[in-house]
Amino acid sequence: MAANKVPPALATHQPDRKGRGGWVWEETEHPAKRVKGGEDEEPPRKPPKRKIVLLMAYSGKGYHGMQGVSAAGQVVSLKVWLIDDILDKINSHLPSHIRILGLKRVTGGFNSKNKCDARTYCYMLPTFAFAHKDRDVQDETYRLSAETLQQVNRLLACYKGTHNFHNFTSQKGPREPSARRYILEMYCEEPFVREGLEFAVIKVKGQSFMMHQIRKMVGLVVAIVKGYAPESVLERSWGEEKVDVPKAPGLGLVLERVHFESYNQRFGSDGLHEPLDWTQEEGKVTAFKEQYIYPTIVSTERDERSMAQWLNTLPMHNFSGTALRAADTGAKVPSSLEGSEGDGDTD
């Protein structure tokens, strides 16, 4: 019988060192380099990916994406190869109502959701929503007076500071610490007319928001201004009892800006990174809102009458005492822009 021979495959290997679970074999010969034109050639190496953030804008019409609303200043972080004309190339693959408006380099561990200090949302609504309940629910001739605008802003300012917003979402109980949220500012801007209908924009900046919180904040102020609810319901809504807070339609809700103030203070002036400030892109943001977001809100409001339908449900709410859950009113206002109906963080 012939003696055992060393397998050819192992002939060029020698046991080098003992590793866990057995020997580790190392090749004694290095593979030959590829030769082209008589010269050695190293395989091409891909450039490293870099961490960046993208400034995005999109209309919520027919798009069920981030947080279920339109956005004029969403920010996402990712790693990419920084190829030439990267923004133009990305946008060439997107529909016109979804645009990448800006790009900035960030630190390697940056996360756009976790590093966010605050968000600013705007809510665009027809001003007839503030007309007294005795007027026609959809009086297109209505114009917001200076006195009513002052009342609206006085009520919106009451939201500033830290409050227990458990009545402004279906997700939290009155004693859950995460139901306490901090609002930095909330106000209504001067009205303007589009296609014969007057609109106004409410802006709110907060550290974070819960599901439906902004729509309920707007809804309760509308109910007070129209005369359906007393002003005292605001204070009661921050207490432990269950208060019936109406939820305004999702149509006019837009993510306006994402803030990274702590990141900017730490890295924005270190000489290596640039602050996450989009001042140079403001013109693009405004143009996108004027071309895609605002016209969609106006046309959808005219076609579906979502605000008028919702205003008709306000008499069904009980603002005088402990309330039933909103679902018990049986009121549901459909809208093609509601998406997942998320105003912000949902923890």
Short mmCIF file of C-alpha atoms in Angstrom, two decimals:
data_model
loop_
_atom_site.label_atom_id
_atom_site.label_comp_id
_atom_site.label_asym_id
_atom_site.label_seq_id
_atom_site.Cartn_x
_atom_site.Cartn_y
_atom_site.Cartn_z
CA MET A 1 0.00 0.00 0.00
CA ALA A 2 1.39 3.36 -0.95
CA ALA A 3 2.32 5.76 1.80
CA ASN A 4 0.00 8.67 2.50
CA LYS A 5 0.93 11.69 0.40
CA VAL A 6 0.52 15.32 1.32
CA PRO A 7 -2.46 16.68 -0.60
CA PRO A 8 -1.39 19.07 -3.33
CA ALA A 9 -3.61 21.77 -1.93
CA LEU A 10 -1.61 21.80 1.29
CA ALA A 11 1.80 21.46 -0.26
CA THR A 12 2.38 25.19 -0.26
CA HIS A 13 1.09 25.73 3.31
CA GLN A 14 2.91 25.29 6.60
CA PRO A 15 1.48 25.29 10.13
CA ASP A 16 2.44 28.66 11.50
CA ARG A 17 0.76 29.16 14.86
CA LYS A 18 -1.84 27.55 17.04
CA GLY A 19 -5.21 29.32 17.04
CA ARG A 20 -8.46 28.69 18.80
CA GLY A 21 -9.84 25.32 17.82
CA GLY A 22 -6.84 24.25 15.69
CA TRP A 23 -4.01 25.34 13.50
CA VAL A 24 -4.02 28.50 11.45
CA TRP A 25 -2.50 27.92 8.06
CA GLU A 26 -0.68 30.65 6.16
CA GLU A 27 0.34 30.64 2.56
CA THR A 28 4.07 30.54 1.99
CA GLU A 29 3.70 31.97 -1.47
CA HIS A 30 1.96 35.24 -2.31
CA PRO A 31 -0.42 35.24 -5.28
CA ALA A 32 1.05 36.82 -8.34
CA LYS A 33 0.03 40.37 -9.13
CA ARG A 34 -1.98 41.00 -12.24
CA VAL A 35 0.26 42.14 -15.05
CA LYS A 36 -0.89 44.52 -17.73
CA GLY A 37 1.44 45.81 -20.39
CA GLY A 38 4.40 44.30 -18.63
CA GLU A 39 3.85 46.38 -15.45
CA ASP A 40 2.42 45.33 -12.08
CA GLU A 41 -1.07 46.72 -11.47
CA GLU A 42 -2.87 47.05 -8.12
CA PRO A 43 -6.65 46.46 -8.16
CA PRO A 44 -8.58 49.77 -8.13
CA ARG A 45 -9.85 50.92 -4.76
CA LYS A 46 -13.23 52.59 -4.20
CA PRO A 47 -13.12 55.96 -2.46
CA PRO A 48 -14.50 55.90 1.10
CA LYS A 49 -18.08 56.88 1.74
CA ARG A 50 -18.62 60.12 3.66
CA LYS A 51 -21.30 61.00 6.22
CA ILE A 52 -23.58 63.75 4.99
CA VAL A 53 -27.00 65.27 5.56
CA LEU A 54 -29.50 66.07 2.84
CA LEU A 55 -32.08 68.86 2.97
CA MET A 56 -35.30 67.44 1.51
CA ALA A 57 -38.63 68.91 0.48
CA TYR A 58 -41.70 66.97 -0.58
CA SER A 59 -45.42 67.40 -0.99
CA GLY A 60 -47.55 64.98 1.02
CA LYS A 61 -50.02 64.53 -1.84
CA GLY A 62 -49.82 60.89 -2.87
CA TYR A 63 -46.67 60.35 -0.82
CA HIS A 64 -46.77 58.26 2.35
CA GLY A 65 -43.32 58.81 3.75
CA MET A 66 -41.68 60.45 6.72
CA GLN A 67 -44.17 61.36 9.46
CA GLY A 68 -47.09 61.45 7.02
CA VAL A 69 -46.97 65.19 6.27
CA SER A 70 -45.50 67.54 3.69
CA ALA A 71 -42.05 68.95 4.38
CA ALA A 72 -40.13 71.99 3.25
CA GLY A 73 -37.04 71.33 5.37
CA GLN A 74 -36.65 67.67 6.30
CA VAL A 75 -33.07 66.55 7.10
CA VAL A 76 -31.77 62.99 6.71
CA SER A 77 -28.28 61.60 7.37
CA LEU A 78 -26.51 58.88 5.39
CA LYS A 79 -23.17 57.79 3.94
CA VAL A 80 -22.50 58.29 0.24
CA TRP A 81 -19.74 58.50 -2.29
CA LEU A 82 -19.34 62.20 -3.00
CA ILE A 83 -19.47 62.06 -6.76
CA ASP A 84 -19.59 65.13 -8.97
CA ASP A 85 -22.99 66.84 -9.34
CA ILE A 86 -24.48 64.46 -6.77
CA LEU A 87 -27.59 66.58 -6.08
CA ASP A 88 -28.49 66.89 -9.74
CA LYS A 89 -28.00 63.17 -10.23
CA ILE A 90 -30.19 62.25 -7.25
CA ASN A 91 -32.93 64.68 -8.31
CA SER A 92 -32.89 63.26 -11.84
CA HIS A 93 -34.33 60.03 -10.41
CA LEU A 94 -37.03 61.72 -8.30
CA PRO A 95 -40.48 63.08 -9.21
CA SER A 96 -40.77 66.86 -9.26
CA HIS A 97 -42.68 66.99 -5.94
CA ILE A 98 -39.75 65.38 -4.09
CA ARG A 99 -36.52 67.41 -4.18
CA ILE A 100 -33.08 67.38 -2.57
CA LEU A 101 -32.27 71.04 -1.92
CA GLY A 102 -28.95 70.91 -0.11
CA LEU A 103 -26.07 68.78 1.19
CA LYS A 104 -23.55 69.22 4.02
CA ARG A 105 -20.75 67.07 5.47
CA VAL A 106 -21.16 66.04 9.11
CA THR A 107 -19.27 64.07 11.75
CA GLY A 108 -19.03 60.31 11.31
CA GLY A 109 -21.36 59.52 14.21
CA PHE A 110 -24.02 62.07 13.31
CA ASN A 111 -27.65 60.92 13.37
CA SER A 112 -30.21 63.43 12.11
CA LYS A 113 -33.01 62.12 14.34
CA ASN A 114 -31.03 61.77 17.58
CA LYS A 115 -29.11 65.04 17.21
CA CYS A 116 -32.19 67.15 16.54
CA ASP A 117 -32.82 69.81 19.23
CA ALA A 118 -36.19 71.02 17.96
CA ARG A 119 -38.55 71.03 15.01
CA THR A 120 -40.62 73.80 13.52
CA TYR A 121 -43.93 72.92 11.87
CA CYS A 122 -46.39 75.18 10.13
CA TYR A 123 -50.11 74.62 9.78
CA MET A 124 -51.89 76.37 6.90
CA LEU A 125 -55.65 76.75 7.23
CA PRO A 126 -58.45 78.85 5.73
CA THR A 127 -59.22 81.74 8.07
CA PHE A 128 -62.98 81.01 8.04
CA ALA A 129 -61.98 78.37 10.62
CA PHE A 130 -61.78 81.28 13.12
CA ALA A 131 -65.17 82.75 12.24
CA HIS A 132 -67.75 82.66 15.05
CA LYS A 133 -69.91 79.57 15.12
CA ASP A 134 -73.00 81.62 14.22
CA ARG A 135 -71.61 82.34 10.75
CA ASP A 136 -71.76 80.02 7.77
CA VAL A 137 -69.24 77.22 8.29
CA GLN A 138 -67.55 77.92 4.96
CA ASP A 139 -67.97 81.62 4.33
CA GLU A 140 -65.34 82.30 1.66
CA THR A 141 -65.86 86.04 2.03
CA TYR A 142 -64.65 85.92 5.63
CA ARG A 143 -61.52 87.93 6.40
CA LEU A 144 -59.59 87.61 9.63
CA SER A 145 -59.76 90.84 11.64
CA ALA A 146 -56.83 92.25 13.60
CA GLU A 147 -58.76 91.68 16.85
CA THR A 148 -59.39 88.00 16.10
CA LEU A 149 -55.78 87.47 15.04
CA GLN A 150 -54.69 89.01 18.32
CA GLN A 151 -56.99 86.62 20.21
CA VAL A 152 -55.63 83.65 18.27
CA ASN A 153 -52.04 84.59 19.08
CA ARG A 154 -52.84 85.16 22.74
CA LEU A 155 -54.26 81.64 22.97
CA LEU A 156 -51.43 80.05 20.98
CA ALA A 157 -48.89 81.72 23.30
CA CYS A 158 -50.44 79.81 26.21
CA TYR A 159 -48.85 76.64 24.84
CA LYS A 160 -45.33 78.02 25.38
CA GLY A 161 -43.31 76.26 28.06
CA THR A 162 -43.56 72.72 29.43
CA HIS A 163 -47.01 71.14 29.74
CA ASN A 164 -48.53 67.70 30.07
CA PHE A 165 -49.91 67.01 26.59
CA HIS A 166 -51.44 63.58 27.29
CA ASN A 167 -54.82 64.87 26.06
CA PHE A 168 -53.24 65.85 22.75
CA THR A 169 -52.32 62.31 21.72
CA SER A 170 -53.78 58.83 22.02
CA GLN A 171 -50.46 57.32 23.03
CA LYS A 172 -49.78 58.65 26.52
CA GLY A 173 -51.32 58.44 29.96
CA PRO A 174 -51.56 61.49 32.25
CA ARG A 175 -48.73 60.32 34.52
CA GLU A 176 -46.24 59.29 31.86
CA PRO A 177 -43.17 61.56 32.03
CA SER A 178 -42.83 61.50 28.23
CA ALA A 179 -46.22 63.23 27.91
CA ARG A 180 -44.55 66.44 29.11
CA ARG A 181 -43.32 68.41 26.11
CA TYR A 182 -41.59 71.78 25.78
CA ILE A 183 -42.92 74.35 23.30
CA LEU A 184 -40.59 77.22 22.46
CA GLU A 185 -42.99 79.35 20.41
CA MET A 186 -46.34 79.24 18.65
CA TYR A 187 -48.00 82.03 16.70
CA CYS A 188 -50.18 82.82 13.67
CA GLU A 189 -48.81 84.94 10.84
CA GLU A 190 -50.68 87.60 8.89
CA PRO A 191 -53.33 86.16 6.53
CA PHE A 192 -53.08 86.10 2.74
CA VAL A 193 -55.46 85.32 -0.13
CA ARG A 194 -55.11 82.43 -2.60
CA GLU A 195 -57.67 81.84 -5.34
CA GLY A 196 -60.16 84.11 -3.58
CA LEU A 197 -59.88 82.23 -0.27
CA GLU A 198 -58.06 83.70 2.73
CA PHE A 199 -55.49 81.52 4.51
CA ALA A 200 -53.18 81.92 7.49
CA VAL A 201 -50.14 79.96 8.67
CA ILE A 202 -49.61 78.91 12.30
CA LYS A 203 -46.01 78.16 13.24
CA VAL A 204 -44.91 76.10 16.23
CA LYS A 205 -41.41 75.23 17.42
CA GLY A 206 -40.93 72.53 20.03
CA GLN A 207 -38.28 70.14 21.28
CA SER A 208 -40.40 67.19 20.13
CA PHE A 209 -43.98 66.33 19.32
CA MET A 210 -46.23 63.33 19.81
CA MET A 211 -48.61 61.78 17.33
CA HIS A 212 -51.43 64.23 16.47
CA GLN A 213 -50.24 66.76 19.08
CA ILE A 214 -49.98 69.77 16.75
CA ARG A 215 -53.31 69.11 15.06
CA LYS A 216 -54.99 68.91 18.46
CA MET A 217 -53.26 72.10 19.65
CA VAL A 218 -54.65 73.89 16.60
CA GLY A 219 -58.04 72.21 16.93
CA LEU A 220 -58.57 73.31 20.53
CA VAL A 221 -57.70 76.95 19.78
CA VAL A 222 -60.10 76.94 16.82
CA ALA A 223 -62.86 75.55 19.08
CA ILE A 224 -62.25 78.34 21.62
CA VAL A 225 -62.12 81.16 19.06
CA LYS A 226 -65.32 79.95 17.37
CA GLY A 227 -67.14 79.92 20.71
CA TYR A 228 -67.60 76.18 21.20
CA ALA A 229 -65.20 75.88 24.15
CA PRO A 230 -64.28 78.17 27.09
CA GLU A 231 -60.70 79.39 27.43
CA SER A 232 -60.45 77.52 30.74
CA VAL A 233 -60.34 74.23 28.80
CA LEU A 234 -56.70 74.96 27.95
CA GLU A 235 -55.62 74.74 31.59
CA ARG A 236 -57.83 71.71 32.17
CA SER A 237 -56.36 69.90 29.20
CA TRP A 238 -52.93 69.89 30.90
CA GLY A 239 -54.33 68.26 34.04
CA GLU A 240 -54.82 64.56 34.70
CA GLU A 241 -58.48 64.33 33.72
CA LYS A 242 -59.43 63.26 30.21
CA VAL A 243 -60.47 66.26 28.12
CA ASP A 244 -62.08 66.00 24.71
CA VAL A 245 -59.62 67.78 22.41
CA PRO A 246 -60.65 67.97 18.73
CA LYS A 247 -58.07 67.07 16.10
CA ALA A 248 -57.84 69.46 13.15
CA PRO A 249 -57.45 67.97 9.64
CA GLY A 250 -54.01 66.86 8.55
CA LEU A 251 -54.11 68.72 5.24
CA GLY A 252 -52.26 71.91 6.22
CA LEU A 253 -49.47 70.41 8.35
CA VAL A 254 -45.94 70.95 7.01
CA LEU A 255 -42.53 70.25 8.55
CA GLU A 256 -40.80 73.60 8.16
CA ARG A 257 -37.37 73.14 9.73
CA VAL A 258 -35.25 70.75 11.79
CA HIS A 259 -32.91 72.42 14.31
CA PHE A 260 -29.43 71.24 15.36
CA GLU A 261 -28.33 74.02 17.68
CA SER A 262 -26.26 71.88 20.10
CA TYR A 263 -24.42 70.25 17.21
CA ASN A 264 -23.70 73.65 15.65
CA GLN A 265 -22.32 74.99 18.94
CA ARG A 266 -19.96 72.03 19.30
CA PHE A 267 -18.86 71.39 15.72
CA GLY A 268 -20.06 74.31 13.61
CA SER A 269 -17.05 76.51 14.30
CA ASP A 270 -14.32 73.95 14.94
CA GLY A 271 -12.67 74.62 11.60
CA LEU A 272 -13.35 71.11 10.33
CA HIS A 273 -17.13 71.08 9.96
CA GLU A 274 -19.74 73.53 8.78
CA PRO A 275 -22.83 74.42 10.81
CA LEU A 276 -26.14 72.89 9.78
CA ASP A 277 -27.59 76.17 8.63
CA TRP A 278 -29.60 76.35 5.42
CA THR A 279 -29.69 80.12 4.88
CA GLN A 280 -28.33 79.79 1.35
CA GLU A 281 -31.08 77.30 0.51
CA GLU A 282 -33.94 79.49 1.78
CA GLY A 283 -34.77 80.64 -1.75
CA LYS A 284 -35.14 77.04 -2.93
CA VAL A 285 -37.28 76.17 0.10
CA THR A 286 -39.62 79.11 -0.48
CA ALA A 287 -39.88 78.33 -4.20
CA PHE A 288 -40.76 74.69 -3.48
CA LYS A 289 -43.50 75.67 -1.02
CA GLU A 290 -44.97 78.16 -3.49
CA GLN A 291 -44.85 75.71 -6.38
CA TYR A 292 -45.91 72.43 -4.77
CA ILE A 293 -47.02 72.58 -1.12
CA TYR A 294 -49.25 75.66 -0.88
CA PRO A 295 -51.08 75.08 -4.20
CA THR A 296 -51.76 71.47 -3.18
CA ILE A 297 -53.23 72.59 0.15
CA VAL A 298 -55.40 75.24 -1.53
CA SER A 299 -56.69 72.97 -4.31
CA THR A 300 -57.33 70.04 -1.96
CA GLU A 301 -59.20 72.26 0.48
CA ARG A 302 -61.41 73.50 -2.35
CA ASP A 303 -62.03 70.00 -3.72
CA GLU A 304 -62.48 68.05 -0.48
CA ARG A 305 -63.59 70.79 1.94
CA SER A 306 -61.74 69.01 4.74
CA MET A 307 -61.75 72.02 7.07
CA ALA A 308 -65.43 72.77 6.54
CA GLN A 309 -66.33 69.11 7.15
CA TRP A 310 -64.29 69.06 10.34
CA LEU A 311 -65.80 72.33 11.60
CA ASN A 312 -69.22 70.69 11.34
CA THR A 313 -68.09 68.07 13.90
CA LEU A 314 -67.14 70.59 16.61
CA PRO A 315 -70.65 70.75 18.16
CA MET A 316 -70.36 67.00 18.80
CA HIS A 317 -67.47 67.50 21.24
CA ASN A 318 -67.98 67.87 24.98
CA PHE A 319 -65.80 70.68 26.35
CA SER A 320 -67.59 71.16 29.68
CA GLY A 321 -66.36 68.11 31.60
CA THR A 322 -64.52 64.83 31.47
CA ALA A 323 -64.73 63.75 27.87
CA LEU A 324 -65.26 60.58 25.98
CA ARG A 325 -62.49 59.49 23.65
CA ALA A 326 -62.52 61.21 20.27
CA ALA A 327 -63.46 57.95 18.61
CA ASP A 328 -66.80 58.02 20.42
CA THR A 329 -67.87 61.10 18.46
CA GLY A 330 -67.87 59.02 15.29
CA ALA A 331 -66.36 61.92 13.36
CA LYS A 332 -63.76 61.10 10.75
CA VAL A 333 -62.57 63.58 8.16
CA PRO A 334 -60.78 61.83 5.28
CA SER A 335 -57.97 63.55 3.45
CA SER A 336 -55.56 62.36 0.81
CA LEU A 337 -52.79 64.25 2.60
CA GLU A 338 -53.19 62.73 6.05
CA GLY A 339 -50.88 59.76 5.44
CA SER A 340 -49.95 58.20 8.76
CA GLU A 341 -51.19 61.36 10.51
CA GLY A 342 -47.92 61.72 12.40
CA ASP A 343 -47.00 65.21 13.59
CA GLY A 344 -43.55 64.27 14.80
CA ASP A 345 -41.85 61.87 17.17
CA THR A 346 -43.96 58.95 18.27
CA ASP A 347 -41.62 57.47 20.86
#
